[in-house]
PDB file of C-alpha atoms in Angstrom:
ATOM      1  CA  MET A   1      34.964  44.942  -7.558  1.00 49.00           C
ATOM      2  CA  SER A   2      33.343  43.723 -10.517  1.00 47.00           C
ATOM      3  CA  ASP A   3      30.024  41.413 -10.540  1.00 45.00           C
ATOM      4  CA  ALA A   4      31.929  38.300 -11.197  1.00 43.00           C
ATOM      5  CA  THR A   5      34.784  38.913  -8.280  1.00 40.00           C
ATOM      6  CA  GLU A   6      32.031  39.667  -6.097  1.00 43.00           C
ATOM      7  CA  ALA A   7      29.728  36.471  -7.056  1.00 41.00           C
ATOM      8  CA  ASN A   8      32.780  34.180  -6.833  1.00 43.00           C
ATOM      9  CA  GLY A   9      33.887  35.769  -3.186  1.00 45.00           C
ATOM     10  CA  THR A  10      29.990  35.179  -2.393  1.00 41.00           C
ATOM     11  CA  ALA A  11      30.384  31.443  -3.466  1.00 41.00           C
ATOM     12  CA  GLU A  12      33.317  30.922  -1.455  1.00 41.00           C
ATOM     13  CA  THR A  13      32.160  32.499   1.860  1.00 40.00           C
ATOM     14  CA  ALA A  14      29.002  30.228   1.550  1.00 40.00           C
ATOM     15  CA  GLN A  15      31.168  27.331   0.905  1.00 38.00           C
ATOM     16  CA  ALA A  16      33.472  28.088   3.769  1.00 37.00           C
ATOM     17  CA  ALA A  17      30.275  28.044   6.168  1.00 38.00           C
ATOM     18  CA  GLU A  18      28.749  25.202   4.809  1.00 38.00           C
ATOM     19  CA  ILE A  19      32.361  23.426   5.699  1.00 32.00           C
ATOM     20  CA  GLY A  20      32.205  24.983   8.994  1.00 37.00           C
ATOM     21  CA  GLY A  21      28.906  23.639   9.803  1.00 39.00           C
ATOM     22  CA  LEU A  22      29.833  20.061   9.063  1.00 38.00           C
ATOM     23  CA  ALA A  23      33.063  20.440  11.145  1.00 38.00           C
ATOM     24  CA  ASP A  24      30.670  21.644  14.046  1.00 42.00           C
ATOM     25  CA  GLY A  25      28.889  18.741  13.726  1.00 42.00           C
ATOM     26  CA  GLY A  26      25.765  19.091  11.488  1.00 49.00           C
ATOM     27  CA  ALA A  27      23.264  21.924  11.482  1.00 53.00           C
ATOM     28  CA  GLY A  28      23.997  24.589  13.608  1.00 61.00           C
ATOM     29  CA  GLY A  29      26.601  22.588  15.462  1.00 82.00           C
ATOM     30  CA  ARG A  30      23.975  20.214  16.881  1.00 89.00           C
ATOM     31  CA  HIS A  31      24.834  16.835  18.277  1.00 94.00           C
ATOM     32  CA  VAL A  32      22.908  14.352  19.815  1.00 96.00           C
ATOM     33  CA  ARG A  33      23.846  10.449  20.939  1.00 97.00           C
ATOM     34  CA  VAL A  34      21.156   8.161  20.082  1.00 97.00           C
ATOM     35  CA  VAL A  35      20.578   4.515  20.452  1.00 98.00           C
ATOM     36  CA  LEU A  36      18.156   2.504  17.902  1.00 97.00           C
ATOM     37  CA  VAL A  37      16.226  -0.211  19.629  1.00 97.00           C
ATOM     38  CA  ASP A  38      14.323  -2.495  16.853  1.00 95.00           C
ATOM     39  CA  ASP A  39      13.932  -6.171  16.530  1.00 92.00           C
ATOM     40  CA  HIS A  40      14.634  -5.937  12.747  1.00 92.00           C
ATOM     41  CA  ARG A  41      18.618  -5.860  11.947  1.00 93.00           C
ATOM     42  CA  MET A  42      17.863  -4.839   8.227  1.00 93.00           C
ATOM     43  CA  PHE A  43      15.701  -1.612   9.564  1.00 93.00           C
ATOM     44  CA  ARG A  44      18.262  -0.769  12.376  1.00 94.00           C
ATOM     45  CA  THR A  45      21.092  -1.005   9.588  1.00 94.00           C
ATOM     46  CA  GLY A  46      18.604   1.671   7.012  1.00 94.00           C
ATOM     47  CA  VAL A  47      17.982   3.935  10.049  1.00 95.00           C
ATOM     48  CA  GLN A  48      21.225   3.922  10.759  1.00 94.00           C
ATOM     49  CA  ALA A  49      22.497   4.793   6.870  1.00 93.00           C
ATOM     50  CA  GLU A  50      19.663   7.419   6.804  1.00 92.00           C
ATOM     51  CA  ILE A  51      20.470   9.654  10.064  1.00 94.00           C
ATOM     52  CA  GLY A  52      23.647   8.221  11.552  1.00 91.00           C
ATOM     53  CA  ARG A  53      25.771  10.300   9.027  1.00 90.00           C
ATOM     54  CA  THR A  54      27.125  12.379  12.059  1.00 90.00           C
ATOM     55  CA  ALA A  55      28.860  15.443  10.193  1.00 90.00           C
ATOM     56  CA  THR A  56      25.342  15.782   8.234  1.00 91.00           C
ATOM     57  CA  THR A  57      22.904  15.335  10.552  1.00 94.00           C
ATOM     58  CA  GLY A  58      24.419  15.957  14.185  1.00 94.00           C
ATOM     59  CA  VAL A  59      23.107  12.236  14.894  1.00 96.00           C
ATOM     60  CA  GLU A  60      25.442   9.856  16.533  1.00 96.00           C
ATOM     61  CA  VAL A  61      24.188   6.335  16.585  1.00 96.00           C
ATOM     62  CA  VAL A  62      26.224   5.080  19.843  1.00 97.00           C
ATOM     63  CA  GLY A  63      24.396   1.749  20.208  1.00 97.00           C
ATOM     64  CA  GLU A  64      21.758  -0.779  19.044  1.00 97.00           C
ATOM     65  CA  ALA A  65      19.680  -3.521  20.603  1.00 97.00           C
ATOM     66  CA  ALA A  66      17.264  -5.957  19.085  1.00 95.00           C
ATOM     67  CA  ASP A  67      15.143  -7.022  22.455  1.00 94.00           C
ATOM     68  CA  VAL A  68      14.269  -5.806  25.752  1.00 93.00           C
ATOM     69  CA  ASP A  69      17.031  -7.058  27.673  1.00 94.00           C
ATOM     70  CA  GLN A  70      19.747  -5.934  25.143  1.00 96.00           C
ATOM     71  CA  ALA A  71      17.847  -2.443  25.042  1.00 96.00           C
ATOM     72  CA  VAL A  72      18.348  -2.091  28.893  1.00 96.00           C
ATOM     73  CA  THR A  73      22.061  -2.973  28.833  1.00 97.00           C
ATOM     74  CA  VAL A  74      23.118  -0.658  26.119  1.00 97.00           C
ATOM     75  CA  ILE A  75      21.327   2.127  27.187  1.00 97.00           C
ATOM     76  CA  THR A  76      22.328   1.891  30.652  1.00 96.00           C
ATOM     77  CA  ALA A  77      26.043   1.342  29.246  1.00 97.00           C
ATOM     78  CA  THR A  78      25.681   4.410  26.537  1.00 97.00           C
ATOM     79  CA  ARG A  79      23.189   6.813  28.342  1.00 97.00           C
ATOM     80  CA  PRO A  80      22.271   8.303  24.999  1.00 97.00           C
ATOM     81  CA  GLU A  81      19.902  11.211  24.735  1.00 97.00           C
ATOM     82  CA  VAL A  82      17.359   9.972  23.036  1.00 97.00           C
ATOM     83  CA  VAL A  83      16.521   6.073  22.338  1.00 98.00           C
ATOM     84  CA  LEU A  84      14.443   5.306  18.642  1.00 97.00           C
ATOM     85  CA  LEU A  85      12.126   2.644  19.987  1.00 97.00           C
ATOM     86  CA  ASP A  86      10.098   0.105  18.846  1.00 94.00           C
ATOM     87  CA  VAL A  87       6.948  -0.995  20.370  1.00 91.00           C
ATOM     88  CA  HIS A  88       6.873  -4.061  19.746  1.00 89.00           C
ATOM     89  CA  LEU A  89      10.060  -6.467  20.993  1.00 89.00           C
ATOM     90  CA  PRO A  90      10.963  -9.845  21.954  1.00 87.00           C
ATOM     91  CA  GLY A  91      10.719  -9.916  26.019  1.00 86.00           C
ATOM     92  CA  GLY A  92       7.947  -7.420  26.700  1.00 84.00           C
ATOM     93  CA  GLY A  93       7.766  -4.987  24.177  1.00 88.00           C
ATOM     94  CA  GLY A  94       8.453  -1.146  24.143  1.00 92.00           C
ATOM     95  CA  VAL A  95       6.418  -0.003  27.589  1.00 90.00           C
ATOM     96  CA  GLU A  96       9.078  -2.928  29.328  1.00 92.00           C
ATOM     97  CA  VAL A  97      12.258  -1.179  28.039  1.00 95.00           C
ATOM     98  CA  LEU A  98      10.439   2.088  29.564  1.00 94.00           C
ATOM     99  CA  ARG A  99       9.526   0.736  32.800  1.00 91.00           C
ATOM    100  CA  ARG A 100      13.326  -0.663  33.502  1.00 93.00           C
ATOM    101  CA  CYS A 101      15.068   2.472  32.397  1.00 94.00           C
ATOM    102  CA  ALA A 102      12.736   4.977  34.596  1.00 92.00           C
ATOM    103  CA  ALA A 103      15.382   5.781  36.638  1.00 92.00           C
ATOM    104  CA  LEU A 104      17.271   7.291  33.425  1.00 94.00           C
ATOM    105  CA  MET A 105      14.239   8.978  32.135  1.00 92.00           C
ATOM    106  CA  ALA A 106      13.747  10.444  35.771  1.00 88.00           C
ATOM    107  CA  ASP A 107      17.425  11.773  36.110  1.00 88.00           C
ATOM    108  CA  ALA A 108      17.672  15.287  36.367  1.00 82.00           C
ATOM    109  CA  GLU A 109      21.153  15.993  35.079  1.00 87.00           C
ATOM    110  CA  GLN A 110      21.555  13.810  31.966  1.00 90.00           C
ATOM    111  CA  PRO A 111      17.510  12.157  31.126  1.00 93.00           C
ATOM    112  CA  VAL A 112      17.701   9.571  28.734  1.00 96.00           C
ATOM    113  CA  ARG A 113      14.459  10.280  26.365  1.00 97.00           C
ATOM    114  CA  PHE A 114      12.445   7.873  24.653  1.00 97.00           C
ATOM    115  CA  LEU A 115      10.771   8.919  20.673  1.00 97.00           C
ATOM    116  CA  ALA A 116       8.777   5.635  19.505  1.00 95.00           C
ATOM    117  CA  LEU A 117       9.250   4.614  16.210  1.00 95.00           C
ATOM    118  CA  SER A 118       6.940   2.039  14.842  1.00 91.00           C
ATOM    119  CA  VAL A 119       4.756   0.807  12.141  1.00 88.00           C
ATOM    120  CA  SER A 120       1.966   0.250  14.309  1.00 85.00           C
ATOM    121  CA  ASP A 121      -0.606   3.768  14.292  1.00 82.00           C
ATOM    122  CA  ALA A 122      -2.777   1.790  16.970  1.00 81.00           C
ATOM    123  CA  ALA A 123      -3.954   3.966  19.485  1.00 79.00           C
ATOM    124  CA  GLU A 124      -3.394   1.254  22.497  1.00 80.00           C
ATOM    125  CA  ASP A 125       0.291   0.966  20.825  1.00 84.00           C
ATOM    126  CA  VAL A 126       0.285   5.210  20.920  1.00 85.00           C
ATOM    127  CA  ILE A 127      -1.192   5.494  24.177  1.00 82.00           C
ATOM    128  CA  GLY A 128       0.754   2.678  26.218  1.00 84.00           C
ATOM    129  CA  VAL A 129       4.514   3.918  25.270  1.00 88.00           C
ATOM    130  CA  ILE A 130       3.437   7.557  26.029  1.00 87.00           C
ATOM    131  CA  ARG A 131       1.862   6.813  29.463  1.00 85.00           C
ATOM    132  CA  GLY A 132       4.986   4.518  30.045  1.00 89.00           C
ATOM    133  CA  GLY A 133       7.191   7.675  29.540  1.00 91.00           C
ATOM    134  CA  ALA A 134       7.980   8.335  26.013  1.00 93.00           C
ATOM    135  CA  ARG A 135       8.171  11.690  24.890  1.00 92.00           C
ATOM    136  CA  GLY A 136       6.695  10.983  21.444  1.00 92.00           C
ATOM    137  CA  TYR A 137       5.468   8.121  18.547  1.00 93.00           C
ATOM    138  CA  VAL A 138       6.236   8.540  14.503  1.00 94.00           C
ATOM    139  CA  THR A 139       5.413   5.836  12.170  1.00 90.00           C
ATOM    140  CA  LYS A 140       8.097   4.621  10.078  1.00 90.00           C
ATOM    141  CA  THR A 141       6.546   6.076   7.103  1.00 89.00           C
ATOM    142  CA  ILE A 142       8.531   9.088   8.179  1.00 92.00           C
ATOM    143  CA  THR A 143      11.177  10.696   6.138  1.00 92.00           C
ATOM    144  CA  GLY A 144      14.797  10.825   6.998  1.00 93.00           C
ATOM    145  CA  THR A 145      14.714  14.560   7.195  1.00 93.00           C
ATOM    146  CA  ASP A 146      11.797  14.564   9.806  1.00 94.00           C
ATOM    147  CA  LEU A 147      13.029  11.702  11.643  1.00 96.00           C
ATOM    148  CA  VAL A 148      16.357  13.897  12.361  1.00 96.00           C
ATOM    149  CA  ASP A 149      14.334  17.062  13.266  1.00 95.00           C
ATOM    150  CA  SER A 150      12.117  14.763  15.476  1.00 95.00           C
ATOM    151  CA  ILE A 151      14.821  13.248  17.675  1.00 97.00           C
ATOM    152  CA  PHE A 152      16.503  16.970  18.385  1.00 96.00           C
ATOM    153  CA  ARG A 153      13.026  18.216  19.718  1.00 94.00           C
ATOM    154  CA  VAL A 154      12.746  15.245  21.985  1.00 95.00           C
ATOM    155  CA  GLN A 155      16.185  15.890  23.141  1.00 94.00           C
ATOM    156  CA  GLU A 156      15.182  19.417  23.691  1.00 93.00           C
ATOM    157  CA  GLY A 157      12.184  18.072  25.560  1.00 90.00           C
ATOM    158  CA  ASP A 158       9.294  18.696  22.916  1.00 91.00           C
ATOM    159  CA  ALA A 159       6.725  16.283  22.521  1.00 89.00           C
ATOM    160  CA  VAL A 160       6.571  14.798  18.760  1.00 91.00           C
ATOM    161  CA  PHE A 161       3.805  12.692  16.956  1.00 89.00           C
ATOM    162  CA  SER A 162       3.116  12.221  13.591  1.00 84.00           C
ATOM    163  CA  PRO A 163       0.096  13.458  12.348  1.00 77.00           C
ATOM    164  CA  ARG A 164      -3.495  12.033  13.667  1.00 73.00           C
ATOM    165  CA  LEU A 165      -1.488  10.134  16.511  1.00 79.00           C
ATOM    166  CA  ALA A 166      -1.649  13.115  19.042  1.00 69.00           C
ATOM    167  CA  GLY A 167      -5.124  12.971  19.213  1.00 68.00           C
ATOM    168  CA  PHE A 168      -5.209   9.672  20.387  1.00 67.00           C
ATOM    169  CA  VAL A 169      -2.963  10.832  23.101  1.00 64.00           C
ATOM    170  CA  LEU A 170      -5.201  13.914  24.047  1.00 65.00           C
ATOM    171  CA  ASP A 171      -8.722  11.615  23.957  1.00 63.00           C
ATOM    172  CA  ALA A 172      -7.358   9.111  26.188  1.00 58.00           C
ATOM    173  CA  PHE A 173      -5.572  12.006  28.905  1.00 59.00           C
ATOM    174  CA  ALA A 174      -9.036  13.628  28.426  1.00 57.00           C
ATOM    175  CA  SER A 175     -11.217  10.748  29.495  1.00 53.00           C
ATOM    176  CA  THR A 176     -11.224   9.461  33.252  1.00 48.00           C
ATOM    177  CA  ASP A 177     -12.832   6.658  32.334  1.00 50.00           C
ATOM    178  CA  ALA A 178     -10.955   3.421  31.551  1.00 46.00           C
ATOM    179  CA  PRO A 179     -10.868   2.122  28.177  1.00 48.00           C
ATOM    180  CA  PRO A 180     -13.214  -0.796  28.080  1.00 53.00           C
ATOM    181  CA  VAL A 181     -11.795  -4.231  27.342  1.00 52.00           C
ATOM    182  CA  ASP A 182     -12.258  -6.325  24.426  1.00 60.00           C
ATOM    183  CA  GLU A 183     -11.522  -9.898  25.313  1.00 69.00           C
ATOM    184  CA  ASP A 184     -11.599 -11.287  21.718  1.00 73.00           C
ATOM    185  CA  LEU A 185      -8.927  -8.662  21.006  1.00 76.00           C
ATOM    186  CA  ASP A 186      -6.802  -9.349  24.058  1.00 74.00           C
ATOM    187  CA  ARG A 187      -6.374 -13.014  22.520  1.00 80.00           C
ATOM    188  CA  LEU A 188      -3.790 -11.727  19.831  1.00 83.00           C
ATOM    189  CA  THR A 189      -0.750 -11.271  20.683  1.00 83.00           C
ATOM    190  CA  GLN A 190       0.748  -7.610  19.167  1.00 78.00           C
ATOM    191  CA  ARG A 191       2.236  -8.897  16.264  1.00 84.00           C
ATOM    192  CA  GLU A 192      -1.360 -10.703  15.004  1.00 87.00           C
ATOM    193  CA  ARG A 193      -3.294  -7.386  15.669  1.00 84.00           C
ATOM    194  CA  GLU A 194      -0.697  -5.634  13.381  1.00 85.00           C
ATOM    195  CA  VAL A 195      -1.399  -8.142  10.902  1.00 88.00           C
ATOM    196  CA  LEU A 196      -5.329  -8.006  11.563  1.00 89.00           C
ATOM    197  CA  ARG A 197      -4.969  -4.244  10.803  1.00 84.00           C
ATOM    198  CA  LEU A 198      -2.728  -4.364   7.467  1.00 87.00           C
ATOM    199  CA  ILE A 199      -5.539  -7.286   6.363  1.00 88.00           C
ATOM    200  CA  ALA A 200      -8.629  -5.287   6.957  1.00 85.00           C
ATOM    201  CA  ARG A 201      -7.262  -2.251   5.096  1.00 82.00           C
ATOM    202  CA  GLY A 202      -7.022  -4.451   2.138  1.00 86.00           C
ATOM    203  CA  TYR A 203      -2.826  -5.566   1.729  1.00 87.00           C
ATOM    204  CA  ALA A 204      -1.643  -8.451   0.525  1.00 90.00           C
ATOM    205  CA  TYR A 205       0.410 -10.638   2.069  1.00 91.00           C
ATOM    206  CA  LYS A 206       3.604  -9.726   0.358  1.00 91.00           C
ATOM    207  CA  GLU A 207       2.696  -6.364   1.054  1.00 88.00           C
ATOM    208  CA  ILE A 208       2.402  -7.075   4.513  1.00 89.00           C
ATOM    209  CA  ALA A 209       5.710  -9.238   4.736  1.00 88.00           C
ATOM    210  CA  LYS A 210       7.746  -6.120   3.445  1.00 87.00           C
ATOM    211  CA  GLN A 211       5.829  -3.345   5.550  1.00 81.00           C
ATOM    212  CA  LEU A 212       6.571  -5.530   8.788  1.00 84.00           C
ATOM    213  CA  PHE A 213       9.838  -6.961   7.713  1.00 84.00           C
ATOM    214  CA  ILE A 214       8.828 -10.830   7.973  1.00 89.00           C
ATOM    215  CA  SER A 215       8.211 -13.596   5.419  1.00 91.00           C
ATOM    216  CA  VAL A 216       4.804 -14.568   3.976  1.00 91.00           C
ATOM    217  CA  LYS A 217       5.044 -17.905   5.770  1.00 93.00           C
ATOM    218  CA  THR A 218       5.116 -15.832   8.835  1.00 92.00           C
ATOM    219  CA  VAL A 219       2.430 -13.703   7.740  1.00 91.00           C
ATOM    220  CA  GLU A 220       0.113 -16.682   6.728  1.00 92.00           C
ATOM    221  CA  SER A 221       0.959 -18.478   9.955  1.00 92.00           C
ATOM    222  CA  HIS A 222      -0.364 -14.982  11.668  1.00 91.00           C
ATOM    223  CA  VAL A 223      -3.690 -14.814   9.540  1.00 92.00           C
ATOM    224  CA  SER A 224      -4.558 -18.288  10.384  1.00 92.00           C
ATOM    225  CA  ALA A 225      -3.689 -17.981  14.093  1.00 91.00           C
ATOM    226  CA  VAL A 226      -6.233 -14.728  14.106  1.00 91.00           C
ATOM    227  CA  LEU A 227      -8.677 -16.604  12.089  1.00 91.00           C
ATOM    228  CA  ARG A 228      -9.227 -19.313  14.410  1.00 90.00           C
ATOM    229  CA  LYS A 229      -8.843 -17.236  17.856  1.00 89.00           C
ATOM    230  CA  LEU A 230     -11.605 -15.156  16.634  1.00 89.00           C
ATOM    231  CA  GLN A 231     -13.341 -17.748  15.471  1.00 89.00           C
ATOM    232  CA  LEU A 232     -13.752 -16.557  11.383  1.00 89.00           C
ATOM    233  CA  SER A 233     -13.879 -17.986   8.364  1.00 89.00           C
ATOM    234  CA  ASN A 234     -12.136 -15.936   5.675  1.00 89.00           C
ATOM    235  CA  ARG A 235     -10.250 -12.321   5.375  1.00 86.00           C
ATOM    236  CA  HIS A 236     -13.715 -10.857   4.500  1.00 86.00           C
ATOM    237  CA  GLU A 237     -15.244 -11.925   7.710  1.00 87.00           C
ATOM    238  CA  LEU A 238     -11.934 -10.866   9.406  1.00 86.00           C
ATOM    239  CA  THR A 239     -11.982  -7.171   7.646  1.00 85.00           C
ATOM    240  CA  ARG A 240     -16.052  -6.878   8.858  1.00 85.00           C
ATOM    241  CA  TRP A 241     -14.559  -7.888  12.765  1.00 86.00           C
ATOM    242  CA  ALA A 242     -11.855  -5.170  12.758  1.00 82.00           C
ATOM    243  CA  THR A 243     -14.128  -2.540  10.941  1.00 79.00           C
ATOM    244  CA  ALA A 244     -16.768  -3.041  13.620  1.00 77.00           C
ATOM    245  CA  ARG A 245     -14.381  -2.334  16.465  1.00 75.00           C
ATOM    246  CA  ARG A 246     -12.784   0.609  14.512  1.00 69.00           C
ATOM    247  CA  LEU A 247      -9.281  -1.013  14.282  1.00 70.00           C
ATOM    248  CA  VAL A 248      -8.894  -0.272  10.632  1.00 62.00           C
TER     249      VAL A 248
END
C-alpha cells in the first residue's frame, strides 16, 4: 500500500470515528439531561447556545426557569440529571430551590444533582448552597468546555468547584464554630452584596451592569441603598468598609 493510500485510509477512519461519536451523543457517547435555572433570560440563552449542542457536547437542555417556583415546577416535571442553579433568584434564592427539591436529590434510583453557577464568589454563597445539597459551585467566568466537563462530573457524583472556592467549603466544614453574625452586612440584600463587592474591587458602574446583567441605573440604585444602609458617604468609604471585613 502506498503512503498516500495509507494516509487517506487513516483520515477516512478518523472521520468515520468522529461521525460515529457524534451520532452516539457527543464525546464517548455521554449524555446528560440538564435544567437551567437563572433569572436572566439572556444568560440562559447564552449558556444553552454554548453547551446545548447535544450532538457535540452530549448535554440536552430539557427545561429552563427564572425563579424559585418555576424551578421547582420544571425540575419536578422533567427530572433532569443535573440542574445548573443560580444562587440569587426571585422567590428565595438557590437555597430555597434546594430545600424544596430535597426529596429529588435523595432519590436513590434517579437522583437530581445540582451544580451552582453564579457570578458570586462569596464564601457565604458557596457554603450556603453546598450545605443545601449542591454537588459543586462554579462561577460564570468558566469556559463552555469546562462547564460541560463539570456537568458530567456532577452527574457521576463528583464534587466540582472553581479554583479557590473549595477552600471556603473545607474551612466551613472543618470548623465547629458557627460563623459570627455581621448585623451591618445582614441589612443588605444578596444583590446589594454583589454590587458592594464589585464596587470595592474597583469596577465601574458599566462593568458591574454588564457582569450582573442589569442596567447602569439599577447599579446606581443599589449603590445608593448600600451607602444609606451602611451610613457611608462615598465609594471610597465603602471600599474601606468591605476591605476591613475581607469581602473583597
